[in-house]
PDB file of C-alpha atoms in Angstrom:
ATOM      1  CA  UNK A  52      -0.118  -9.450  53.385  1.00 51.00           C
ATOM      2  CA  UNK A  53      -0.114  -5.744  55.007  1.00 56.00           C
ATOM      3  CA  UNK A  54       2.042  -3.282  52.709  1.00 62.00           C
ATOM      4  CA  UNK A  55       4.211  -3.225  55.682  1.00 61.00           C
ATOM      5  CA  UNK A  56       4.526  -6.607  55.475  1.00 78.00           C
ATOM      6  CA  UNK A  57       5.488  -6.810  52.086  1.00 72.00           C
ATOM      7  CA  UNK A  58       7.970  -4.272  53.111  1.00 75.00           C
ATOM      8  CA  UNK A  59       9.442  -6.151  55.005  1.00 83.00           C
ATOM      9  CA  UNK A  60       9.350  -9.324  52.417  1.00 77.00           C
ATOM     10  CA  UNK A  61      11.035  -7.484  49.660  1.00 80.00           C
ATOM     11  CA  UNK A  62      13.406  -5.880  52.359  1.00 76.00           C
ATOM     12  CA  UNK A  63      14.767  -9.337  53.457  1.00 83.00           C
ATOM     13  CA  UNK A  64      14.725 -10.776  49.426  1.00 81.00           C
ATOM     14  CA  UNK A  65      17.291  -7.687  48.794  1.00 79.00           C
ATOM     15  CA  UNK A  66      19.368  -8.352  52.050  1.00 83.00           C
ATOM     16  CA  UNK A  67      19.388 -11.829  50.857  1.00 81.00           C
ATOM     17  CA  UNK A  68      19.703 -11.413  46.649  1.00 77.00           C
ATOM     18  CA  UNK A  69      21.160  -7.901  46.495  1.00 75.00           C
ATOM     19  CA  UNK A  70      20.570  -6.535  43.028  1.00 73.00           C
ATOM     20  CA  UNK A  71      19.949 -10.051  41.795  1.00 76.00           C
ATOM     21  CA  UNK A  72      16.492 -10.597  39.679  1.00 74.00           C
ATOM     22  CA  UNK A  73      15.271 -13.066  42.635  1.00 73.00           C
ATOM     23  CA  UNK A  74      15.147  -9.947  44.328  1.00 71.00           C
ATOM     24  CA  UNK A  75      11.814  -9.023  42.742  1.00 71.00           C
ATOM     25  CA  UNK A  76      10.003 -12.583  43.771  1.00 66.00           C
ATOM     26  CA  UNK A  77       9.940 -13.589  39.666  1.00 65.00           C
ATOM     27  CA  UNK A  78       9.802 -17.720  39.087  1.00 59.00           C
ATOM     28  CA  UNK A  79      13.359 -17.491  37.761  1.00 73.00           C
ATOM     29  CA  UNK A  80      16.154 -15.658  35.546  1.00 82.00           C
ATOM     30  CA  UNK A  81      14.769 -17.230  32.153  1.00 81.00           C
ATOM     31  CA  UNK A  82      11.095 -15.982  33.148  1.00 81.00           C
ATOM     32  CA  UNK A  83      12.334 -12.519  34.423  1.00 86.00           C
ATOM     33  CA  UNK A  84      14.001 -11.562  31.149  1.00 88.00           C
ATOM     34  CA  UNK A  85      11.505 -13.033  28.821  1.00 89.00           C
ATOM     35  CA  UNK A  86       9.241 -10.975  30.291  1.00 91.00           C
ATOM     36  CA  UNK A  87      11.125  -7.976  30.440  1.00 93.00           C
ATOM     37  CA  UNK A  88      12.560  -8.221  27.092  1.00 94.00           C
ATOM     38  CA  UNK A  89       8.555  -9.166  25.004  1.00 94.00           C
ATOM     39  CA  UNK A  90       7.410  -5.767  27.382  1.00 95.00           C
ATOM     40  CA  UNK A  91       9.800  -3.233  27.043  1.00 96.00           C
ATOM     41  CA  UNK A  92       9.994  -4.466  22.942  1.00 95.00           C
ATOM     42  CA  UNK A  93       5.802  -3.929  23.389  1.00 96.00           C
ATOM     43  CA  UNK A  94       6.505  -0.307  24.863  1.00 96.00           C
ATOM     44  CA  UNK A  95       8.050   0.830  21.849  1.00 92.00           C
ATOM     45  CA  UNK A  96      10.881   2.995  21.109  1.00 89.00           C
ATOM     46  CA  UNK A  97      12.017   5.254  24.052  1.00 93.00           C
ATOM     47  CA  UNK A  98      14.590   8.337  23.703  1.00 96.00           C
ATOM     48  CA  UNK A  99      15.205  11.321  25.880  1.00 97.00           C
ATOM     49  CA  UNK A 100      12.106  10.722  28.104  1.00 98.00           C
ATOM     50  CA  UNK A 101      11.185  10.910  31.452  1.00 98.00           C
ATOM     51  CA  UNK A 102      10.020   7.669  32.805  1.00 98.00           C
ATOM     52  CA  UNK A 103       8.376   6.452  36.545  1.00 98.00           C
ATOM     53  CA  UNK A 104       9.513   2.731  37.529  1.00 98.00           C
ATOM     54  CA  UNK A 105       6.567   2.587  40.154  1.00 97.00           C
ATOM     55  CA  UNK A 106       7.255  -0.092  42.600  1.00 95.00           C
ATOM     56  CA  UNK A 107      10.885  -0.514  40.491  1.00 95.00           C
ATOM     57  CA  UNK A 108      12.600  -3.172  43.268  1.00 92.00           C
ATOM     58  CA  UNK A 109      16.149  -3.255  42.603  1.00 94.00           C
ATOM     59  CA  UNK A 110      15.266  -1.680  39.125  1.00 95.00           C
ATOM     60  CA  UNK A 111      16.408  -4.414  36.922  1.00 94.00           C
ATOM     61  CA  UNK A 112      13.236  -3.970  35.097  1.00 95.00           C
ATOM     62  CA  UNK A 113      14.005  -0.452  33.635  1.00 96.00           C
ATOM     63  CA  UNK A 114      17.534  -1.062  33.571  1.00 96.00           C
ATOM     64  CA  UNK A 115      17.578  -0.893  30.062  1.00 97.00           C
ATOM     65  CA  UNK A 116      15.920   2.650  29.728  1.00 97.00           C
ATOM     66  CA  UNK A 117      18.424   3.883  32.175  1.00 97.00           C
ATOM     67  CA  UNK A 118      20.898   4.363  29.182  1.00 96.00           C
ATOM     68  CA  UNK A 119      18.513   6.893  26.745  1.00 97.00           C
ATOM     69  CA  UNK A 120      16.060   8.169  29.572  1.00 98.00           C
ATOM     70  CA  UNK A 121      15.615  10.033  32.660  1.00 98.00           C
ATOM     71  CA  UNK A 122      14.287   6.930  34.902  1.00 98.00           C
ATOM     72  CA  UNK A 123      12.551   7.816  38.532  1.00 98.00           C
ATOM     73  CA  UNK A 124      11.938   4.345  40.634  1.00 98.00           C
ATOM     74  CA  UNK A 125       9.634   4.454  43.708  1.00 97.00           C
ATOM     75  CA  UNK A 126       9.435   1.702  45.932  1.00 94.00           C
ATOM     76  CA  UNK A 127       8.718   1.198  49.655  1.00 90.00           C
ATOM     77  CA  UNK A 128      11.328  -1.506  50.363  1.00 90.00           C
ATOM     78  CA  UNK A 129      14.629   1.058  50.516  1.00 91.00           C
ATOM     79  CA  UNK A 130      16.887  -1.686  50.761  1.00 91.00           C
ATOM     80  CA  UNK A 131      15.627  -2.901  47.372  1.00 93.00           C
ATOM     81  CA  UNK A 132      16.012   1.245  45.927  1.00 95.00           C
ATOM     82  CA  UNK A 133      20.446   0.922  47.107  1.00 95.00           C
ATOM     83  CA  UNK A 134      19.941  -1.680  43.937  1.00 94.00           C
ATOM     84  CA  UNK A 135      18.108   0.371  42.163  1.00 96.00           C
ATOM     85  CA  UNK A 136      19.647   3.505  42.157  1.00 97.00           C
ATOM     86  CA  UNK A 137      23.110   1.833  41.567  1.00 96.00           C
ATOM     87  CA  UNK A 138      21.518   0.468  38.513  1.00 96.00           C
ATOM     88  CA  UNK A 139      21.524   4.641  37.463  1.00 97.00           C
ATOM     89  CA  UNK A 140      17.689   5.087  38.748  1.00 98.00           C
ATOM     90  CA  UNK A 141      16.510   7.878  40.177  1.00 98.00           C
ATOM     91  CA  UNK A 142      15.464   6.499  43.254  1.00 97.00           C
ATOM     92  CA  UNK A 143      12.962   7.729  46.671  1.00 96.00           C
ATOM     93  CA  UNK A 144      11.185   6.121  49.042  1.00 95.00           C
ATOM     94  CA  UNK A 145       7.524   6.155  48.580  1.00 93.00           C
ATOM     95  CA  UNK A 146       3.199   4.955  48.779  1.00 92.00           C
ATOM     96  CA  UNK A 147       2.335   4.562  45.232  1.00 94.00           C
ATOM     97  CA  UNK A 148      -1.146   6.145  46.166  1.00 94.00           C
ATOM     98  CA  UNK A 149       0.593   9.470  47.576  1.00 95.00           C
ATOM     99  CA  UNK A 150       3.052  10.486  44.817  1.00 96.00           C
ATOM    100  CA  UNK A 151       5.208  13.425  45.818  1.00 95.00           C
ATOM    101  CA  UNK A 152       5.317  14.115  41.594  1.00 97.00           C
ATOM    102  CA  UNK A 153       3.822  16.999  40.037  1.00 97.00           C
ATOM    103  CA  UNK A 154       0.700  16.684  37.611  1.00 98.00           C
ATOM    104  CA  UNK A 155       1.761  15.177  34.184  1.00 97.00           C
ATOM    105  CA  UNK A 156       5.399  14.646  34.943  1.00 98.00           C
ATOM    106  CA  UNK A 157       6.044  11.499  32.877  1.00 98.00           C
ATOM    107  CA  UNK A 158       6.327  10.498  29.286  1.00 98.00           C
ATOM    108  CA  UNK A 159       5.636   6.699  30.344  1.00 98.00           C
ATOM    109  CA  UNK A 160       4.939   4.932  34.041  1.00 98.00           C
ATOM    110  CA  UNK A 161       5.219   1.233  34.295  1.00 98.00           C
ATOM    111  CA  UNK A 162       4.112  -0.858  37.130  1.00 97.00           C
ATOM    112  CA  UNK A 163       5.633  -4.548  36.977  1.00 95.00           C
ATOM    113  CA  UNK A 164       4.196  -6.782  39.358  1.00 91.00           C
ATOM    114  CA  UNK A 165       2.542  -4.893  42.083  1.00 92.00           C
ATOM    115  CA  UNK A 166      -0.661  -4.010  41.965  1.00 92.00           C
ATOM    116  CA  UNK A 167      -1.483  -8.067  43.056  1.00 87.00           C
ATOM    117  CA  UNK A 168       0.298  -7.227  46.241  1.00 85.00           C
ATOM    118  CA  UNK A 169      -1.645  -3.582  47.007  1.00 83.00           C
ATOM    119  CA  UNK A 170      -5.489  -4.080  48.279  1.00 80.00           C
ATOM    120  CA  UNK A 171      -6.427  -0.165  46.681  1.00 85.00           C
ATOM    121  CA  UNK A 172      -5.217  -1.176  43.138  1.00 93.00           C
ATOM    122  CA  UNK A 173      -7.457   1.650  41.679  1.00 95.00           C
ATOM    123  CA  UNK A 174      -6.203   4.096  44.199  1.00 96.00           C
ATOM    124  CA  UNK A 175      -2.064   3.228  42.759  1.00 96.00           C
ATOM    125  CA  UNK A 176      -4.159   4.056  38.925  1.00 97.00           C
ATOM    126  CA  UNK A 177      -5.322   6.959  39.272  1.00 97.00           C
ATOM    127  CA  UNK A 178      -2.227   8.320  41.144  1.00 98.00           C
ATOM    128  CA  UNK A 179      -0.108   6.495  38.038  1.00 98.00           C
ATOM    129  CA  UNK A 180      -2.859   8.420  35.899  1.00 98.00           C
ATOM    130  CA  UNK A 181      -2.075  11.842  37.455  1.00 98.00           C
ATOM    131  CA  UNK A 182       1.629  11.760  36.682  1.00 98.00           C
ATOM    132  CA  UNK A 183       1.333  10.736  33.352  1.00 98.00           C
ATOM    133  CA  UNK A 184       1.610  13.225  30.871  1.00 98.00           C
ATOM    134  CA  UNK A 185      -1.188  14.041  28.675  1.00 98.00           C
ATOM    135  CA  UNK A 186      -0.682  11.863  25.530  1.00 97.00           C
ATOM    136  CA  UNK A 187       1.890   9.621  27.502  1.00 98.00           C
ATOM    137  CA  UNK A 188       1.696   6.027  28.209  1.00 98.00           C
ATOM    138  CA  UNK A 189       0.784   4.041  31.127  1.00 98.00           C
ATOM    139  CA  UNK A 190       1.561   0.461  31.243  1.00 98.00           C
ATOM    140  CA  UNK A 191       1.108  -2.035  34.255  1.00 98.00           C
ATOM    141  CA  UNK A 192       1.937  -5.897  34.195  1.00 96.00           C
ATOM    142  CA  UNK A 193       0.059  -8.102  36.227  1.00 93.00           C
ATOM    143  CA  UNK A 194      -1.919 -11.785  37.068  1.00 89.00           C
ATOM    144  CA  UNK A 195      -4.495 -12.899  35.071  1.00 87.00           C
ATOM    145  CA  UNK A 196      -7.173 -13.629  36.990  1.00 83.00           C
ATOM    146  CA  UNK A 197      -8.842 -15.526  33.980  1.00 66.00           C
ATOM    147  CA  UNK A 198      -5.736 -18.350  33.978  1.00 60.00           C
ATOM    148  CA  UNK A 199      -6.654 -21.560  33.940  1.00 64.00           C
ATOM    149  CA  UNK A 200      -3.389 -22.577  35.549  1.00 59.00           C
ATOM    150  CA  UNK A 201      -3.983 -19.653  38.185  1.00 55.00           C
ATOM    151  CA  UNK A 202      -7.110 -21.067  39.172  1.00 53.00           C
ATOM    152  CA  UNK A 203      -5.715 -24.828  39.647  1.00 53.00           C
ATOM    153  CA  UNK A 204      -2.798 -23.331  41.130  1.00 52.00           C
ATOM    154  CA  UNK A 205      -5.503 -21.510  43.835  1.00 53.00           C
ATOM    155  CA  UNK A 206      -6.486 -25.337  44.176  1.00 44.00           C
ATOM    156  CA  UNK A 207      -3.759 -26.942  44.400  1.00 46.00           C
ATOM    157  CA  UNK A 208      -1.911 -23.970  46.701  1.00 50.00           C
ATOM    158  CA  UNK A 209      -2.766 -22.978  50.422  1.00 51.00           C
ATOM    159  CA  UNK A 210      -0.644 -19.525  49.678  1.00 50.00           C
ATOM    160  CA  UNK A 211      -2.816 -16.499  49.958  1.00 48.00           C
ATOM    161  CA  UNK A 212       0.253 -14.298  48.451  1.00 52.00           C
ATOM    162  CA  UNK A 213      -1.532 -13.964  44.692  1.00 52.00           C
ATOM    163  CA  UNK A 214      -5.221 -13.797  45.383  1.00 58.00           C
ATOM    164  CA  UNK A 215      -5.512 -10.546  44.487  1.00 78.00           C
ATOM    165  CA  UNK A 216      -5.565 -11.199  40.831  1.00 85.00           C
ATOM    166  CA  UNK A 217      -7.609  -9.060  37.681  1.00 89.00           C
ATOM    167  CA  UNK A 218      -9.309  -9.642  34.627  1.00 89.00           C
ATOM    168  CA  UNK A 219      -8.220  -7.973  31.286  1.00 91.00           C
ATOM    169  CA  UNK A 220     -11.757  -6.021  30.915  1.00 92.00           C
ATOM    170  CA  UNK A 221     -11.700  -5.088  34.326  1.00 93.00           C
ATOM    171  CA  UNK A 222      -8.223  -3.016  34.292  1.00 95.00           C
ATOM    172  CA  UNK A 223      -9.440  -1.664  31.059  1.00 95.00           C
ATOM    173  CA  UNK A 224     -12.606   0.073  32.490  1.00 96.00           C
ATOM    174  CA  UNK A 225     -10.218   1.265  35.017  1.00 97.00           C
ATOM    175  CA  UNK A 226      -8.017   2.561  32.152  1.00 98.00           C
ATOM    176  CA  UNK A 227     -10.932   4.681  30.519  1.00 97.00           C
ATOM    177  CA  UNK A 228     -12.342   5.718  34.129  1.00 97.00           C
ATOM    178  CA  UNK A 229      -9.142   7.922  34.301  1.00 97.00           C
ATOM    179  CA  UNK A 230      -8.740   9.215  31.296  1.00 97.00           C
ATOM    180  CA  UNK A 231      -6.816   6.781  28.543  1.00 98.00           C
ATOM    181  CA  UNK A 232      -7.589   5.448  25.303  1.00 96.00           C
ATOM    182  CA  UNK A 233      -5.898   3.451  22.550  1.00 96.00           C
ATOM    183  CA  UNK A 234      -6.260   0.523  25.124  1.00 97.00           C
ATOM    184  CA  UNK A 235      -3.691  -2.803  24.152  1.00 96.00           C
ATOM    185  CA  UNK A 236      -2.632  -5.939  25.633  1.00 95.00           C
ATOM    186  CA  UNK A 237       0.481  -8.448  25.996  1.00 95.00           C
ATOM    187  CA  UNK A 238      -0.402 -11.761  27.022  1.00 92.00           C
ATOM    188  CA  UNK A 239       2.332 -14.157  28.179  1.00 88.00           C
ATOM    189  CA  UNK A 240       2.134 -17.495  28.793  1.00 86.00           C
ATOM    190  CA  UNK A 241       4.346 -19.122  31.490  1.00 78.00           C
ATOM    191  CA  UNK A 242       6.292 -20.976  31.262  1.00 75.00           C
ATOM    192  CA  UNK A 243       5.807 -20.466  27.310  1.00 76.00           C
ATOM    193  CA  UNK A 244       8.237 -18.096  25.800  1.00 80.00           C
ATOM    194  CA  UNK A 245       5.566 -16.930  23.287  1.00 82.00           C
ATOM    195  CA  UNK A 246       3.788 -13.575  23.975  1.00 90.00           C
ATOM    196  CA  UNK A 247       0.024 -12.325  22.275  1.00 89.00           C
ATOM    197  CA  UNK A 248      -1.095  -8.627  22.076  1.00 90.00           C
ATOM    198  CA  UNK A 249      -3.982  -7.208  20.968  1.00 86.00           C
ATOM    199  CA  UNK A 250      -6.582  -4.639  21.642  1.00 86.00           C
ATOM    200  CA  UNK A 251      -9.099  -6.687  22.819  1.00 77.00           C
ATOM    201  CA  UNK A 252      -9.091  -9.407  25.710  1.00 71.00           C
ATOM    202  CA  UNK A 253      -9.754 -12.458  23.792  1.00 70.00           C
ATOM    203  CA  UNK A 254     -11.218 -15.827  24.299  1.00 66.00           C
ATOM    204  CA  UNK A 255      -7.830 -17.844  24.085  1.00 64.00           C
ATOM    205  CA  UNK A 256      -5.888 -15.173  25.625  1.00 72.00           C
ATOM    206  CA  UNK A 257      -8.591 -14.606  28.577  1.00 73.00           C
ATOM    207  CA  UNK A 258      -8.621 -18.170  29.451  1.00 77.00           C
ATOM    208  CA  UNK A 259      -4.477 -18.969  28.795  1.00 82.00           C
ATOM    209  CA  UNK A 260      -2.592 -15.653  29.517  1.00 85.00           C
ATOM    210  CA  UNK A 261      -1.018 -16.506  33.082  1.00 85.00           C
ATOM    211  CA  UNK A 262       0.019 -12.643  32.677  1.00 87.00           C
ATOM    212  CA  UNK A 263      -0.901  -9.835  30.777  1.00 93.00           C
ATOM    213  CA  UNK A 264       0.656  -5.785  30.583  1.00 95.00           C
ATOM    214  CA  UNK A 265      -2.181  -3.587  29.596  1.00 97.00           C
ATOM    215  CA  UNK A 266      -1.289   0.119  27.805  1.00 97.00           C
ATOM    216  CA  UNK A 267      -2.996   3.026  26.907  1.00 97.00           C
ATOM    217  CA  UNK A 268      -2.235   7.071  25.992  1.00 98.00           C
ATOM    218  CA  UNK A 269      -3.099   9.322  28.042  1.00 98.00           C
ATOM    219  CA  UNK A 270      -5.779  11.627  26.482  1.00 95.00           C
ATOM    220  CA  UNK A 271      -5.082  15.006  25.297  1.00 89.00           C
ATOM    221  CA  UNK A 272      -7.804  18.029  26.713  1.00 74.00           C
TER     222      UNK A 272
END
């Protein structure tokens, strides 16, 4: 789909779910929170920061940092940001390749779910890059493109909604093209409620992981 179609996707899923998590398209509740709970636990401790939710929905994803943090959320679906910013987000309408932000404005940027749905993925990077604070953390959640359920899925599905998927080493090249290091990953395993990390891809993890969140630091000039 066109970004203007997806617009218009999540714009109807908020009409219809308000600030509910099947808002933000995830398999259910149980899957939405496992996932939420294993990542923001992976992020690490965060106090008195200023954090971007880029492509934040209805911001139930960095609801929790709301309470210790300065949170921004961009999104292009504005019905989805009225969720968001009651949820105590900082909220604007906006691309993800054209952020309004000045240079190194963020402790930490997370992007859940949404660079499968935008066609320049490395484009959304290196904007998420530029924002980021030198030594801060970027950390983006998405498909594995590895999966061996994704690819019978492909099979079995005629959906073209997820075929823009990525491979572990491939995000991490992207990673060290703009300018972070201390690369790690957190492989889930729907609809396991285990979760893997590591700094390296991995056999079992490349070939299981239906998802993975990749981090790294930001490096210091």
């Amino acid at each position: 789909m066109s970004n203007t179609n997806w617009k218009q996707y999540f714009d109807k899923r908020a009409e219809t779910h308000g600030a509910a998590v099947q808002s933000s398209d995830y398999f259910n509740e149980e899957s939405f929170f496992m996932q939420r709970d294993n990542t923001l636990r992976w992020l690490g401790d965060c106090k008195d920061k200023t954090i971007l939710d880029a492509g934040c929905g209805v911001g139930a994803f960095s609801e929790p940092l709301v309470k210790n943090n300065t949170v921004y959320g961009v999104d292009f679906s504005e019905k989805s940001l009225e969720f968001a910013a009651a949820r105590g987000l900082k909220t604007m309408p906006g691309d993800l390749t054209a952020l309004t932000f000045e240079d190194g404005k963020f402790d930490a940027v997370l992007c859940i779910g949404v660079i499968q749905l935008i066609e320049q993925y490395e484009a959304v990077i290196k904007e998420l890059a530029r924002v980021t604070k030198p030594g801060g953390t970027l950390l983006i959640q998405t498909l594995n493109k590895g999966s061996v359920q994704r690819k019978l899925l492909k099979l079995m599905e005629k959906s073209k909604k997820f075929d823009r998927m990525y491979t572990m080493d491939e995000l991490k090249k992207v990673f060290n093209k703009y300018g972070f290091d201390q690369i790690e990953f957190l492989h889930m395993y729907h609809p396991f409620k285990f979760v893997t990390n590591g700094r390296s891809a991995g056999a079992f993890s490349n070939m299981l992981a239906t998802s993975f969140a990749i981090k790294g630091r930001k490096n210091i000039d």
